[in-house]
Tab-separated table of C-alpha atoms in Angstrom:
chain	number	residue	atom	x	y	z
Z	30	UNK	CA	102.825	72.593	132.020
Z	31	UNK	CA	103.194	74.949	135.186
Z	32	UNK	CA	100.445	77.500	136.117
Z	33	UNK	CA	101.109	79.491	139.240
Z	34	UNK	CA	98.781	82.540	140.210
Z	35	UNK	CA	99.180	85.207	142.348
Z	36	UNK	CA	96.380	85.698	144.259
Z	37	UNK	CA	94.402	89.304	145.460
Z	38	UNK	CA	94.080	89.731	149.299
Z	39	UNK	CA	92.422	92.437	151.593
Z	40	UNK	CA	94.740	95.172	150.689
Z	41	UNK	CA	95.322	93.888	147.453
Z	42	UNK	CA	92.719	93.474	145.615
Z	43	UNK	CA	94.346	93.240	141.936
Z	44	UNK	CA	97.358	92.099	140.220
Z	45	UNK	CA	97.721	92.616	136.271
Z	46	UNK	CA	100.153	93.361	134.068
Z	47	UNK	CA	103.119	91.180	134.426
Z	48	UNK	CA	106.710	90.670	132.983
Z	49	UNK	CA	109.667	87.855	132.896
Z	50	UNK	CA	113.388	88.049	132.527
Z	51	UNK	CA	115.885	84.741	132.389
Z	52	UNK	CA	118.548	85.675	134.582
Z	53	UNK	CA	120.330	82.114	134.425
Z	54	UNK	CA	119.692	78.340	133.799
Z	55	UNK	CA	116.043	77.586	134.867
Z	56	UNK	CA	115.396	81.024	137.389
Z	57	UNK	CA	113.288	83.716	136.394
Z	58	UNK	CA	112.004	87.120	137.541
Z	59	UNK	CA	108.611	87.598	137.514
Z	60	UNK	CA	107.949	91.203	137.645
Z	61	UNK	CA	104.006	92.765	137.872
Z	62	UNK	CA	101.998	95.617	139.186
Z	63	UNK	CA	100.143	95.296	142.536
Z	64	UNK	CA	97.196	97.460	143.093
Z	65	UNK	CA	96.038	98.520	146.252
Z	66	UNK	CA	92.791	99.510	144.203
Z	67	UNK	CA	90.892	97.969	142.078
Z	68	UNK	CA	90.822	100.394	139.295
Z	69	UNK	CA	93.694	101.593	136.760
Z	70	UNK	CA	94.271	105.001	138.746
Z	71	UNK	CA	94.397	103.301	142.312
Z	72	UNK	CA	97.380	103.135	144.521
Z	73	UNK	CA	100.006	100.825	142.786
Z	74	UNK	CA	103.909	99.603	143.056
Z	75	UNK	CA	105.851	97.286	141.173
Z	76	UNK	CA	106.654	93.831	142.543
Z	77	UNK	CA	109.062	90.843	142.234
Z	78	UNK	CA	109.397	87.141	142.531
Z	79	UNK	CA	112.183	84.721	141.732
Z	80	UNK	CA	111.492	81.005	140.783
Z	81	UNK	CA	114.197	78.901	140.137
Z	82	UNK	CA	112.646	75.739	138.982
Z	83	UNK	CA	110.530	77.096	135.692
Z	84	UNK	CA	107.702	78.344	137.540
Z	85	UNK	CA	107.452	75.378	140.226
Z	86	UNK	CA	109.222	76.855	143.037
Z	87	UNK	CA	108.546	80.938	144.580
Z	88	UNK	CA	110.532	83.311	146.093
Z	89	UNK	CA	108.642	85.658	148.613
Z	90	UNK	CA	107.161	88.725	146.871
Z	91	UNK	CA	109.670	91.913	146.953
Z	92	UNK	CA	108.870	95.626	146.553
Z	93	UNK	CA	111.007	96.880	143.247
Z	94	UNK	CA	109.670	100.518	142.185
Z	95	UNK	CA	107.385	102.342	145.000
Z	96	UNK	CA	104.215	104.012	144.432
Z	97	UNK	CA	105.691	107.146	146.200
Z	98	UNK	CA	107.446	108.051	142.842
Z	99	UNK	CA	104.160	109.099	141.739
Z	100	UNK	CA	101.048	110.843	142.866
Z	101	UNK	CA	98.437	108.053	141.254
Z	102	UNK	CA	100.419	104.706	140.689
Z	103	UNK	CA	103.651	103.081	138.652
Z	104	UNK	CA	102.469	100.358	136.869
Z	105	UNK	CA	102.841	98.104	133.417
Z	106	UNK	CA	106.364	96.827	133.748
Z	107	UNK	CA	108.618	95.556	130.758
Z	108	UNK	CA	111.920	93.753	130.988
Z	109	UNK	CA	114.952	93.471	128.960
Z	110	UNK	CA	118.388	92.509	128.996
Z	111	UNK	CA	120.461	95.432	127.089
Z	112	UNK	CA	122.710	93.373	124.820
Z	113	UNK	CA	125.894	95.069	125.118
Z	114	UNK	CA	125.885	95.888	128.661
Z	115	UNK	CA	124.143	92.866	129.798
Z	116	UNK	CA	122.241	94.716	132.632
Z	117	UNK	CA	118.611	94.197	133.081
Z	118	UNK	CA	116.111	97.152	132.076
Z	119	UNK	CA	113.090	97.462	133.712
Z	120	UNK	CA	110.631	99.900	131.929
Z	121	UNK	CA	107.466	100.853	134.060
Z	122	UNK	CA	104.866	104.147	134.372
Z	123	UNK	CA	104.560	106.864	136.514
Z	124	UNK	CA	101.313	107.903	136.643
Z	125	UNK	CA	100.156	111.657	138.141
Z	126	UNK	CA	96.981	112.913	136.337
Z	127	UNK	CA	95.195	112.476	133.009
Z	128	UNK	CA	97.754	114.504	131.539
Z	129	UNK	CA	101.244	113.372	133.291
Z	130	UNK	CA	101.556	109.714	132.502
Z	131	UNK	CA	105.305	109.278	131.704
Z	132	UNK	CA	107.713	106.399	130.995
Z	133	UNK	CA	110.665	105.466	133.372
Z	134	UNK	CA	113.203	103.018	132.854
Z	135	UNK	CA	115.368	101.658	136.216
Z	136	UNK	CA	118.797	99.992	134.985
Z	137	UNK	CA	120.331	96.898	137.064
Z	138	UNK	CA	123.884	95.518	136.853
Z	139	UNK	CA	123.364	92.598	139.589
Z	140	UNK	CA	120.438	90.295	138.389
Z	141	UNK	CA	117.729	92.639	139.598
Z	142	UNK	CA	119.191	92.733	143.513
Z	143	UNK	CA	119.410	96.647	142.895
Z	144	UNK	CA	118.110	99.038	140.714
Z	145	UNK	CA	119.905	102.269	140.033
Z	146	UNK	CA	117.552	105.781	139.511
Z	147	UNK	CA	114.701	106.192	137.485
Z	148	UNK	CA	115.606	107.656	133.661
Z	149	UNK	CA	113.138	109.072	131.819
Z	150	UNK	CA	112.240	107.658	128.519
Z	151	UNK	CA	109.108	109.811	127.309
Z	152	UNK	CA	110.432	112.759	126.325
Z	153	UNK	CA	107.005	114.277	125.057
Z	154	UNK	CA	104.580	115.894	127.924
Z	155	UNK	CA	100.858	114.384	128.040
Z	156	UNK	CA	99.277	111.053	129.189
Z	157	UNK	CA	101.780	108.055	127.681
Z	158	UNK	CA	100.342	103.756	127.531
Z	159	UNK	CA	102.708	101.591	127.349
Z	160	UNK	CA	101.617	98.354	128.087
Z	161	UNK	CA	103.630	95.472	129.792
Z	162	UNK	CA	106.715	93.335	127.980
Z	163	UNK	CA	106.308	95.794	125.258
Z	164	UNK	CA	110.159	97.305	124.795
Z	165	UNK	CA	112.275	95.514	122.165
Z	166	UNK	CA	116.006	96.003	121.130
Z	167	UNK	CA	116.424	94.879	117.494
Z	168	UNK	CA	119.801	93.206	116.319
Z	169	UNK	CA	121.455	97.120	115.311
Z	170	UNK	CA	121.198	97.452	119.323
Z	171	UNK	CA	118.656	99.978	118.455
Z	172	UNK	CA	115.986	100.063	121.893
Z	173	UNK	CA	112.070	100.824	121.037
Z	174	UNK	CA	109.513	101.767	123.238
Z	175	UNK	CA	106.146	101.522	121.324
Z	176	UNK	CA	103.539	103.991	123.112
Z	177	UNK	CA	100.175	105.716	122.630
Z	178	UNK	CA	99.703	109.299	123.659
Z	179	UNK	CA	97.049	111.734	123.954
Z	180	UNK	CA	97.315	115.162	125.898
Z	181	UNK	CA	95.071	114.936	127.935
Z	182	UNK	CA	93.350	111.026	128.780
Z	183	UNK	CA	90.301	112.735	130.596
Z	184	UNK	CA	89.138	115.529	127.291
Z	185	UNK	CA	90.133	112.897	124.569
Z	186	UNK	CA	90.926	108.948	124.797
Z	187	UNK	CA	91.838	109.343	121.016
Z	188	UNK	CA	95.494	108.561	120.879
Z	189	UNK	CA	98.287	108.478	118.438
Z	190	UNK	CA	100.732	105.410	118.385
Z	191	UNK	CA	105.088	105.816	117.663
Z	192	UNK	CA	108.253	104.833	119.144
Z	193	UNK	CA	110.678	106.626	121.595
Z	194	UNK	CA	113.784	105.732	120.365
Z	195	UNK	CA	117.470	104.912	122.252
Z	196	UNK	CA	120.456	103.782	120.183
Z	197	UNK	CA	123.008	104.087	122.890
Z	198	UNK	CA	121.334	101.388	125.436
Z	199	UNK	CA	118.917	103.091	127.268
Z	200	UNK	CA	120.658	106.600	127.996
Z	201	UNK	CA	119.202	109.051	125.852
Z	202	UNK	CA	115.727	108.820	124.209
Z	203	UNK	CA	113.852	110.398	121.169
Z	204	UNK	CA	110.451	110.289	119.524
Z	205	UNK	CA	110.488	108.754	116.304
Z	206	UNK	CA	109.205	110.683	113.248
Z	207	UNK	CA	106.395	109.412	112.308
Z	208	UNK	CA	103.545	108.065	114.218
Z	209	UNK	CA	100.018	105.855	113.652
Z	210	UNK	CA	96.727	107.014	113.784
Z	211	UNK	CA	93.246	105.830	112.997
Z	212	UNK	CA	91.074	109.255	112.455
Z	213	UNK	CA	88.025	107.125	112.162
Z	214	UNK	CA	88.186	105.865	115.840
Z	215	UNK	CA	86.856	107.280	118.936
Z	216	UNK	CA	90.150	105.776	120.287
Z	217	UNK	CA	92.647	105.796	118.027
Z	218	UNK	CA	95.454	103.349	118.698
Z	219	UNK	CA	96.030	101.949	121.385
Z	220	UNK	CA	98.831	99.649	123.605
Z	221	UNK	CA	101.307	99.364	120.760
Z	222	UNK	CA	103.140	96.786	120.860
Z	223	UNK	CA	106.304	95.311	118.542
Z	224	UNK	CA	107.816	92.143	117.032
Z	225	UNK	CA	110.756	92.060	114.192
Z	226	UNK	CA	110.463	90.702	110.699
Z	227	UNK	CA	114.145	90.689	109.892
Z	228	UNK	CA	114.349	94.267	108.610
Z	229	UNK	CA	111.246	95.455	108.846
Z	230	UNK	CA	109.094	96.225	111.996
Z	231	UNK	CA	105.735	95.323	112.875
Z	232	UNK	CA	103.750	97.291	114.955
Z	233	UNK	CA	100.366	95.634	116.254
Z	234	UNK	CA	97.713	97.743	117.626
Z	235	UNK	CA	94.764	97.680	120.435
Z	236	UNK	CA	91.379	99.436	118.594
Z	237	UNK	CA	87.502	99.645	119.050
Z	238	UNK	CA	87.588	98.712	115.500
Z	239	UNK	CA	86.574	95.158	115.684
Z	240	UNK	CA	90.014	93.693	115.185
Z	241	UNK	CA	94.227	93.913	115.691
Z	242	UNK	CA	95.347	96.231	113.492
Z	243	UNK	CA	99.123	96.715	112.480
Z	244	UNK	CA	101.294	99.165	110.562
Z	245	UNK	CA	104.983	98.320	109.500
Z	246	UNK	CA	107.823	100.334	109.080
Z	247	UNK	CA	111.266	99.390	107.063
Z	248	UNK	CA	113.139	101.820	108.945
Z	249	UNK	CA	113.778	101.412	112.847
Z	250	UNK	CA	110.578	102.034	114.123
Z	251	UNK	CA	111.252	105.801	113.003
Z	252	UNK	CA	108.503	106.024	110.444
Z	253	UNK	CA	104.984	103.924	109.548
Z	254	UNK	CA	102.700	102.647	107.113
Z	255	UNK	CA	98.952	103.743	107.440
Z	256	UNK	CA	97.379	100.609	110.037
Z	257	UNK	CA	95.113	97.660	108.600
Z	258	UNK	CA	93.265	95.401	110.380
Z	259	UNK	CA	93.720	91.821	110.368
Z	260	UNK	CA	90.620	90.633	109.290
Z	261	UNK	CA	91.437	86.997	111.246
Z	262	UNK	CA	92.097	88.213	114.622
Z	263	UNK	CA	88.834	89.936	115.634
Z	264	UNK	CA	89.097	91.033	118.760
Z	265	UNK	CA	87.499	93.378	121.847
Z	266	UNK	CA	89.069	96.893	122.183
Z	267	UNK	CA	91.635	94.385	124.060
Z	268	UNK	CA	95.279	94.631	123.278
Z	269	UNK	CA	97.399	91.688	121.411
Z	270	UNK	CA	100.154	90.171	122.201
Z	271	UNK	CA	102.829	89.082	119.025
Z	272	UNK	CA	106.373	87.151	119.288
Z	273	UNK	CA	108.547	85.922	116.342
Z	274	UNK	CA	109.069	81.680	116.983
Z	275	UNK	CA	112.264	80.399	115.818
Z	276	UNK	CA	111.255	79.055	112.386
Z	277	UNK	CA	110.405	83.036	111.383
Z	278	UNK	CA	106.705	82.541	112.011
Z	279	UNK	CA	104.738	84.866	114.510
Z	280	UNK	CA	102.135	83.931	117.140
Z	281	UNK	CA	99.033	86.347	118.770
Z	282	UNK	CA	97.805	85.898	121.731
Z	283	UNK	CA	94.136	87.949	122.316
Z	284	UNK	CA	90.978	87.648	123.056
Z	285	UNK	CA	89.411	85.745	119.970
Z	286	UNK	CA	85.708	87.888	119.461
Z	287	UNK	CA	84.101	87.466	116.165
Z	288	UNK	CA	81.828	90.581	117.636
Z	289	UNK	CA	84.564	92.752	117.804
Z	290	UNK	CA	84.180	95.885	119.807
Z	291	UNK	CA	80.537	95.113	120.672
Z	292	UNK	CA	82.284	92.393	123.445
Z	293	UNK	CA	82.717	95.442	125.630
Z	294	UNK	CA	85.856	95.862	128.065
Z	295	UNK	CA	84.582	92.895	129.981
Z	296	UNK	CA	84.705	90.395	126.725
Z	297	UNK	CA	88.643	89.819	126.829
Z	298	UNK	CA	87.452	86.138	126.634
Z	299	UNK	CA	88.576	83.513	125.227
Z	300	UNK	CA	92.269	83.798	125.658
Z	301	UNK	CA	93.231	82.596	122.167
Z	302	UNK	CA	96.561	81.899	120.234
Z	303	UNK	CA	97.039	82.061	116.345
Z	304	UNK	CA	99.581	82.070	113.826
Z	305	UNK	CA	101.116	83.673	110.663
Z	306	UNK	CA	103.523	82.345	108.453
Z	307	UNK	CA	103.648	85.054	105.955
Z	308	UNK	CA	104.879	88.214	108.007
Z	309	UNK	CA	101.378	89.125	109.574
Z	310	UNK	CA	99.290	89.402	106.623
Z	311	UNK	CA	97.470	86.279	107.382
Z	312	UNK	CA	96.851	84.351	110.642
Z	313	UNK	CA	95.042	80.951	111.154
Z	314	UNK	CA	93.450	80.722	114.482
Z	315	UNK	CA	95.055	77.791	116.498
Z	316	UNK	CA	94.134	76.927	119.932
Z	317	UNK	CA	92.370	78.895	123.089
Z	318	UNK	CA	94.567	78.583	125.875
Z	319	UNK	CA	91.895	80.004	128.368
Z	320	UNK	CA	87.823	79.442	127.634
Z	321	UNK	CA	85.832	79.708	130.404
Z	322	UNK	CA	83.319	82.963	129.583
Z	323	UNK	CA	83.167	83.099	133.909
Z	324	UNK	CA	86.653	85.109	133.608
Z	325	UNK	CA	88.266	87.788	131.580
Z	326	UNK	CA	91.748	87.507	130.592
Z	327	UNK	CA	94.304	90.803	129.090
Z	328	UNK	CA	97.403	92.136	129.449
Z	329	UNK	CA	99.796	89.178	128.661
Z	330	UNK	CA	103.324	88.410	127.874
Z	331	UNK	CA	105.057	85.897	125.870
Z	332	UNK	CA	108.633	85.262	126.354
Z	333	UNK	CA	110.746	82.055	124.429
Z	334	UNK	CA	113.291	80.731	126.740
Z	335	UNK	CA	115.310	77.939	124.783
Z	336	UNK	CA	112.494	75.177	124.672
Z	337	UNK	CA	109.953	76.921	127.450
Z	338	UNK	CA	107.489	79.703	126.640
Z	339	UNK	CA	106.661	81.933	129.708
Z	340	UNK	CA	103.183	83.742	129.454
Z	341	UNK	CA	101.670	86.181	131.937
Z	342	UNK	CA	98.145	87.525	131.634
Z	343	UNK	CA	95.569	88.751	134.401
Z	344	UNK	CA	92.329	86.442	135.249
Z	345	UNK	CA	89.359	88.247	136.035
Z	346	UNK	CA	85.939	87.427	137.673
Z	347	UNK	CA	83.912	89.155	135.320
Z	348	UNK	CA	81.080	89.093	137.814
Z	349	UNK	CA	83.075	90.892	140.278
Z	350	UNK	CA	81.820	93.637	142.127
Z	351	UNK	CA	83.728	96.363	140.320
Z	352	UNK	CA	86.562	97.495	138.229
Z	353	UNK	CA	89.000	95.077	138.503
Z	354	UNK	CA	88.323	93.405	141.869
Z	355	UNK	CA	89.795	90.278	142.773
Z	356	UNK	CA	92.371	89.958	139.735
Z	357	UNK	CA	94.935	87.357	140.054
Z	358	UNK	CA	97.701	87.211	138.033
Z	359	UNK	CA	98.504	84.310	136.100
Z	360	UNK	CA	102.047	82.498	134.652
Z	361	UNK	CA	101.666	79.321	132.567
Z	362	UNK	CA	104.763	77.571	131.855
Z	363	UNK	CA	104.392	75.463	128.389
Z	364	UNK	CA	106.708	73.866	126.204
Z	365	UNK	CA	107.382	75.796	122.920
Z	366	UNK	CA	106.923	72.787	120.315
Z	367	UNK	CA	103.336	73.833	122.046
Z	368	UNK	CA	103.185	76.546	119.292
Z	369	UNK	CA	105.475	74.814	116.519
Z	370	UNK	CA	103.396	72.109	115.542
């Protein structure tokens, strides 16, 4: 097992929200936002780092998308290799006010040594999430970004959860026609966030419910059932993260909180991993990977690469002066049969 954080500094007093990409044999990119602020609307860019060696060897940090696209921040980046073209996609936020948060996409054909213009994806106005390693392609070629939108983030945090949708790699984009709600809920839904089941789509969803929900859809991510929650993943209003393993089974990783939204922001611990066998309607609660109630932990990624799992998440000091001071962010390197047995 490899753990390797990146550290805050003086000018940098947070970094959150990370992504990987396997661009060939053992070397990585390691994409993630660094703040020059502590808090979600500070000063932000989007940085890179190679290793070649699974995580025990760094390349020096290097500056990928700049701040100056945007008059708050770009932030919350998710990778992907385009399967026909083979060039890496790098989807990230522009943030400008409470009611211009939009998603970008950046396209490279050289292994992420050059990025050609932004594209925009969001083709709705108002204030878009879309949280890190969130974009999926399914096997039709068929690219979905899962987001939550409300018009205006500082009237009304309620938000409404659906796809954009791109089925010519990344060039044009669409809403889908349906979307997820939860009236009920002071927030809605929140950080969507999507994982296959053969046909059918899953769509698991950050709320102040007590626990994940998801909805599913059987066709493309274009339309959705109403959202349940899963009754054995109670959890913060935190968001999940979900992956399909290769024996069809599907692993969460969230904060495990049998209090639910009572936890507050500041609960997002444990770190915890469990698994379903049956498609998502059940999960059995396996292992935490992080327990110490000093720290918060959010905002991860899990990526399968052959017989390694790569997983991202943020550590906080939850006694920290403020916000989100003195976040580091954190890849662990463990073996996949980690999660099989």
């Amino acid at each position: 097992m490899t753990v390797f954080d990146i550290e805050p500094g003086p000018d940098n007093p947070r970094n959150s929200e990370g992504d990987t990409i396997l661009l060939s044999a053992d070397r990585l990119l390691l994409a993630w936002t660094r703040f020059a602020g502590a808090a979600d609307h500070a000063e932000a860019d989007i940085y890179g780092m190679v290793t070649d060696e699974w995580g025990n060897s760094w390349s020096e940090p290097r500056h990928l998308v700049s701040r100056e696209e945007a008059r708050q921040n770009v932030m919350s980046v998710s990778l992907l290799r385009e399967a026909v073209s083979g060039d890496i996609l790098l989807f990230y936020l522009r943030k400008n006010s409470f009611c211009d948060c939009n998603v970008f996409l950046r396209r490279s054909a050289d292994q992420g040594h050059s990025w050609e213009t932004s594209r925009r994806v969001s083709v709705r106005e108002g204030y878009h999430v879309m949280n890190n390693a969130r974009v999926v392609q399914l096997e039709s070629g068929r690219l979905l970004a899962p987001v939550a939108l409300t018009q205006d983030y500082d009237r009304s945090r309620h938000q409404i959860a659906f796809c954009y949708i791109s089925d010519d790699g990344g060039t044009h984009w669409r809403a889908g026609d349906g979307f997820v709600d939860l009236p009920q809920s002071r927030v809605g839904c929140q950080e969507p966030g999507l994982v296959a089941l053969g046909d059918d789509l899953l769509m698991y969803i950050r709320t102040d419910q007590d626990y994940v929900f998801g909805a599913w859809s059987a066709d493309g991510g274009e339309t959705w059932t109403a959202p349940q929650a899963f009754e054995n993943l109670p959890a913060p209003t935190a968001p999940a993260t979900m992956a399909r393993l290769p024996d069809g089974s599907l692993i969460a990783v969230y904060n495990h909180r049998p209090d639910g939204a009572q936890a507050g922001w500041a609960g997002r611990t444990p770190l915890s991993v469990a698994r379903s066998r049956d498609g998502g309607c059940a999960w059995q609660r396996l292992e935490d990977i992080e327990v110490s109630a000093a720290y918060a932990y959010g905002y991860t990624s899990f990526r399968i690469y052959g017989e390694r799992v790569a997983l991202t998440y943020y550590v906080w000091p939850r006694e920290a002066p403020a916000n989100f001071e003195e976040t580091a962010l954190r890849f662990r390197m463990l073996s996949l049969a980690h999660f099989l047995s």
